[in-house]
PDB file of C-alpha atoms in Angstrom:
ATOM      1  CA  LEU A  23     -39.002  12.254  -6.404  1.00 52.00           C
ATOM      2  CA  ASN A  24     -42.487  12.670  -5.207  1.00 58.00           C
ATOM      3  CA  LYS A  25     -45.127  14.781  -6.723  1.00 70.00           C
ATOM      4  CA  ALA A  26     -48.587  15.922  -7.486  1.00 74.00           C
ATOM      5  CA  GLY A  27     -49.612  13.008 -10.667  1.00 83.00           C
ATOM      6  CA  ALA A  28     -46.858  10.721 -10.263  1.00 82.00           C
ATOM      7  CA  LEU A  29     -48.062   7.676  -9.441  1.00 87.00           C
ATOM      8  CA  LEU A  30     -50.601   8.849 -12.371  1.00 91.00           C
ATOM      9  CA  ILE A  31     -48.256   8.959 -15.013  1.00 89.00           C
ATOM     10  CA  VAL A  32     -46.833   4.794 -13.888  1.00 90.00           C
ATOM     11  CA  VAL A  33     -50.234   3.634 -13.534  1.00 92.00           C
ATOM     12  CA  LYS A  34     -50.939   5.794 -17.245  1.00 93.00           C
ATOM     13  CA  LEU A  35     -47.508   3.813 -18.332  1.00 92.00           C
ATOM     14  CA  LEU A  36     -48.494   0.482 -17.571  1.00 93.00           C
ATOM     15  CA  ASN A  37     -51.523   0.533 -18.902  1.00 93.00           C
ATOM     16  CA  GLU A  38     -50.323   1.754 -22.521  1.00 93.00           C
ATOM     17  CA  LYS A  39     -48.867  -1.861 -22.149  1.00 92.00           C
ATOM     18  CA  ALA A  40     -51.816  -3.383 -21.077  1.00 93.00           C
ATOM     19  CA  VAL A  41     -50.793  -4.233 -17.970  1.00 94.00           C
ATOM     20  CA  HIS A  42     -53.197  -4.262 -14.797  1.00 93.00           C
ATOM     21  CA  VAL A  43     -52.136  -3.448 -10.854  1.00 94.00           C
ATOM     22  CA  LEU A  44     -53.546  -5.877  -9.193  1.00 95.00           C
ATOM     23  CA  ALA A  45     -52.184  -5.083  -5.792  1.00 95.00           C
ATOM     24  CA  ILE A  46     -50.738  -1.840  -4.280  1.00 93.00           C
ATOM     25  CA  SER A  47     -48.543  -0.010  -1.575  1.00 92.00           C
ATOM     26  CA  VAL A  48     -47.992   3.432  -1.045  1.00 89.00           C
ATOM     27  CA  GLN A  49     -45.751   4.556   1.441  1.00 87.00           C
ATOM     28  CA  ASP A  50     -44.994   8.623   1.516  1.00 80.00           C
ATOM     29  CA  SER A  51     -42.242  11.144   3.361  1.00 76.00           C
ATOM     30  CA  ALA A  52     -41.149  14.377   2.799  1.00 74.00           C
ATOM     31  CA  ASP A  53     -39.165  14.180  -0.062  1.00 76.00           C
ATOM     32  CA  THR A  54     -39.620  10.343  -1.567  1.00 79.00           C
ATOM     33  CA  ALA A  55     -42.517   7.796  -1.653  1.00 81.00           C
ATOM     34  CA  ILE A  56     -42.723   3.990  -2.426  1.00 86.00           C
ATOM     35  CA  VAL A  57     -44.919   2.222  -4.668  1.00 89.00           C
ATOM     36  CA  ARG A  58     -45.219  -1.450  -4.276  1.00 93.00           C
ATOM     37  CA  ILE A  59     -47.003  -3.270  -7.063  1.00 94.00           C
ATOM     38  CA  VAL A  60     -48.662  -6.220  -7.838  1.00 95.00           C
ATOM     39  CA  VAL A  61     -48.814  -6.827 -11.548  1.00 95.00           C
ATOM     40  CA  SER A  62     -50.176  -8.782 -13.965  1.00 93.00           C
ATOM     41  CA  ASP A  63     -46.900  -8.527 -16.580  1.00 93.00           C
ATOM     42  CA  PRO A  64     -43.904  -8.342 -14.245  1.00 92.00           C
ATOM     43  CA  GLU A  65     -41.856  -8.644 -17.560  1.00 90.00           C
ATOM     44  CA  ALA A  66     -43.035  -5.779 -19.210  1.00 91.00           C
ATOM     45  CA  VAL A  67     -43.008  -3.575 -16.409  1.00 93.00           C
ATOM     46  CA  GLU A  68     -39.158  -4.455 -16.213  1.00 91.00           C
ATOM     47  CA  ASP A  69     -38.757  -3.629 -19.665  1.00 90.00           C
ATOM     48  CA  THR A  70     -40.608  -0.363 -19.714  1.00 91.00           C
ATOM     49  CA  PHE A  71     -39.380   1.015 -16.734  1.00 92.00           C
ATOM     50  CA  ARG A  72     -35.306   0.017 -17.657  1.00 92.00           C
ATOM     51  CA  GLN A  73     -36.898   1.973 -21.314  1.00 91.00           C
ATOM     52  CA  ASP A  74     -38.615   4.977 -19.112  1.00 88.00           C
ATOM     53  CA  HIS A  75     -35.873   4.818 -16.469  1.00 88.00           C
ATOM     54  CA  VAL A  76     -38.272   4.303 -13.911  1.00 86.00           C
ATOM     55  CA  ALA A  77     -36.212   3.429 -10.755  1.00 86.00           C
ATOM     56  CA  TYR A  78     -37.613  -0.634  -9.454  1.00 89.00           C
ATOM     57  CA  SER A  79     -36.697  -3.302  -7.913  1.00 91.00           C
ATOM     58  CA  VAL A  80     -38.030  -6.598  -8.400  1.00 92.00           C
ATOM     59  CA  CYS A  81     -39.439  -9.276  -5.633  1.00 93.00           C
ATOM     60  CA  PRO A  82     -41.186 -12.840  -5.533  1.00 94.00           C
ATOM     61  CA  LEU A  83     -44.636 -12.809  -3.574  1.00 97.00           C
ATOM     62  CA  VAL A  84     -46.746 -15.714  -2.415  1.00 98.00           C
ATOM     63  CA  VAL A  85     -50.377 -15.075  -3.416  1.00 97.00           C
ATOM     64  CA  VAL A  86     -52.276 -16.953  -1.426  1.00 98.00           C
ATOM     65  CA  GLU A  87     -56.400 -17.270  -1.826  1.00 97.00           C
ATOM     66  CA  LEU A  88     -58.660 -16.789   0.707  1.00 96.00           C
ATOM     67  CA  LYS A  89     -61.881 -18.931  -0.314  1.00 92.00           C
ATOM     68  CA  GLU A  90     -63.223 -17.551   2.641  1.00 92.00           C
ATOM     69  CA  GLY A  91     -62.531 -14.050   2.605  1.00 91.00           C
ATOM     70  CA  ALA A  92     -61.358 -11.919   5.482  1.00 90.00           C
ATOM     71  CA  ALA A  93     -62.129 -14.392   8.183  1.00 93.00           C
ATOM     72  CA  GLU A  94     -59.169 -16.386   7.303  1.00 95.00           C
ATOM     73  CA  LEU A  95     -56.582 -13.687   6.978  1.00 96.00           C
ATOM     74  CA  GLY A  96     -55.661 -15.105  10.934  1.00 96.00           C
ATOM     75  CA  LYS A  97     -55.298 -18.917  10.192  1.00 97.00           C
ATOM     76  CA  VAL A  98     -52.673 -17.531   7.515  1.00 97.00           C
ATOM     77  CA  LEU A  99     -50.867 -15.771  10.157  1.00 97.00           C
ATOM     78  CA  ALA A 100     -50.581 -18.640  12.473  1.00 97.00           C
ATOM     79  CA  ALA A 101     -50.084 -21.196   9.809  1.00 97.00           C
ATOM     80  CA  LEU A 102     -46.737 -18.791   8.798  1.00 98.00           C
ATOM     81  CA  LEU A 103     -46.225 -18.561  12.413  1.00 97.00           C
ATOM     82  CA  ALA A 104     -45.989 -21.903  13.120  1.00 96.00           C
ATOM     83  CA  GLY A 105     -43.506 -22.052  10.047  1.00 96.00           C
ATOM     84  CA  GLU A 106     -41.518 -19.494  11.577  1.00 97.00           C
ATOM     85  CA  VAL A 107     -41.991 -17.468   8.094  1.00 97.00           C
ATOM     86  CA  ASN A 108     -40.945 -13.550   8.406  1.00 97.00           C
ATOM     87  CA  ILE A 109     -43.432 -11.674   6.821  1.00 97.00           C
ATOM     88  CA  PHE A 110     -42.602  -8.398   4.976  1.00 96.00           C
ATOM     89  CA  GLY A 111     -45.262  -6.767   3.469  1.00 94.00           C
ATOM     90  CA  GLY A 112     -48.664  -8.308   2.483  1.00 95.00           C
ATOM     91  CA  TYR A 113     -51.215  -6.733  -0.192  1.00 95.00           C
ATOM     92  CA  ALA A 114     -54.376  -7.241  -1.188  1.00 95.00           C
ATOM     93  CA  LEU A 115     -55.433  -7.881  -4.462  1.00 95.00           C
ATOM     94  CA  LEU A 116     -57.862  -5.784  -6.176  1.00 93.00           C
ATOM     95  CA  THR A 117     -58.593  -8.502  -8.140  1.00 90.00           C
ATOM     96  CA  ARG A 118     -60.135 -11.436  -6.813  1.00 91.00           C
ATOM     97  CA  PRO A 119     -58.340 -14.359  -8.889  1.00 88.00           C
ATOM     98  CA  ARG A 120     -60.859 -17.256  -9.085  1.00 84.00           C
ATOM     99  CA  GLY A 121     -63.942 -14.823  -7.769  1.00 90.00           C
ATOM    100  CA  LYS A 122     -62.177 -15.632  -4.060  1.00 93.00           C
ATOM    101  CA  ALA A 123     -60.039 -12.966  -2.053  1.00 95.00           C
ATOM    102  CA  ALA A 124     -56.082 -12.829  -2.375  1.00 96.00           C
ATOM    103  CA  LEU A 125     -53.011 -12.175  -1.035  1.00 97.00           C
ATOM    104  CA  ALA A 126     -49.843 -11.056  -1.690  1.00 97.00           C
ATOM    105  CA  LEU A 127     -46.911 -11.452   0.570  1.00 98.00           C
ATOM    106  CA  HIS A 128     -43.378 -10.592   0.061  1.00 97.00           C
ATOM    107  CA  VAL A 129     -42.130 -13.445   3.197  1.00 97.00           C
ATOM    108  CA  GLU A 130     -38.174 -14.686   4.069  1.00 96.00           C
ATOM    109  CA  ASP A 131     -38.233 -17.799   2.521  1.00 96.00           C
ATOM    110  CA  ASN A 132     -41.081 -18.210  -0.696  1.00 97.00           C
ATOM    111  CA  GLU A 133     -40.200 -22.337  -0.768  1.00 97.00           C
ATOM    112  CA  CYS A 134     -40.979 -22.169   3.275  1.00 97.00           C
ATOM    113  CA  ALA A 135     -44.197 -20.267   3.260  1.00 98.00           C
ATOM    114  CA  ILE A 136     -46.097 -22.010   0.021  1.00 98.00           C
ATOM    115  CA  ALA A 137     -45.016 -25.351   2.416  1.00 98.00           C
ATOM    116  CA  VAL A 138     -46.023 -24.287   5.187  1.00 98.00           C
ATOM    117  CA  LEU A 139     -49.755 -22.595   3.310  1.00 98.00           C
ATOM    118  CA  ILE A 140     -50.352 -25.834   1.255  1.00 98.00           C
ATOM    119  CA  SER A 141     -49.616 -28.240   4.587  1.00 97.00           C
ATOM    120  CA  HIS A 142     -52.835 -25.697   6.138  1.00 97.00           C
ATOM    121  CA  GLY A 143     -54.798 -26.722   3.365  1.00 97.00           C
ATOM    122  CA  PHE A 144     -54.862 -22.858   1.633  1.00 97.00           C
ATOM    123  CA  LYS A 145     -54.365 -22.633  -2.469  1.00 97.00           C
ATOM    124  CA  ILE A 146     -50.904 -20.769  -3.665  1.00 98.00           C
ATOM    125  CA  LEU A 147     -51.700 -18.735  -6.236  1.00 96.00           C
ATOM    126  CA  THR A 148     -49.248 -18.892  -9.716  1.00 94.00           C
ATOM    127  CA  GLN A 149     -48.751 -15.620 -12.029  1.00 93.00           C
ATOM    128  CA  SER A 150     -51.442 -16.735 -14.683  1.00 92.00           C
ATOM    129  CA  ASP A 151     -53.908 -17.734 -11.937  1.00 93.00           C
ATOM    130  CA  ILE A 152     -53.709 -13.731 -10.778  1.00 92.00           C
ATOM    131  CA  SER A 153     -53.237 -11.837 -14.114  1.00 88.00           C
ATOM    132  CA  ARG A 154     -56.490 -12.707 -15.746  1.00 69.00           C
TER     133      ARG A 154
END
């Protein structure tokens, strides 16, 4: 349901469980909205959403550190293109894990994306890296 305050309700629900929103994307339409969030504790979110009957789905992401910030976005995209990895979505993190910018990517093939990015000198972050 797309109604005023619905996102605030979800964020408050997460905060009550000590889960932090690390990145967010909202796609709105007339009668529904799709909210994609990257969270500090995915397992807690699944339990909470199931208990509170909040519709959700889960997809694994690849999180890449951008040690030089936004200037490295082109390098990340070029590396993934060279590896023929399709990108379905991207989320800039609101936090700065390890003091650096990071980008969470929903890609067609996580294992391939990770191998390609590592081979191009990028650091891949884990859930524990981004949840600190």
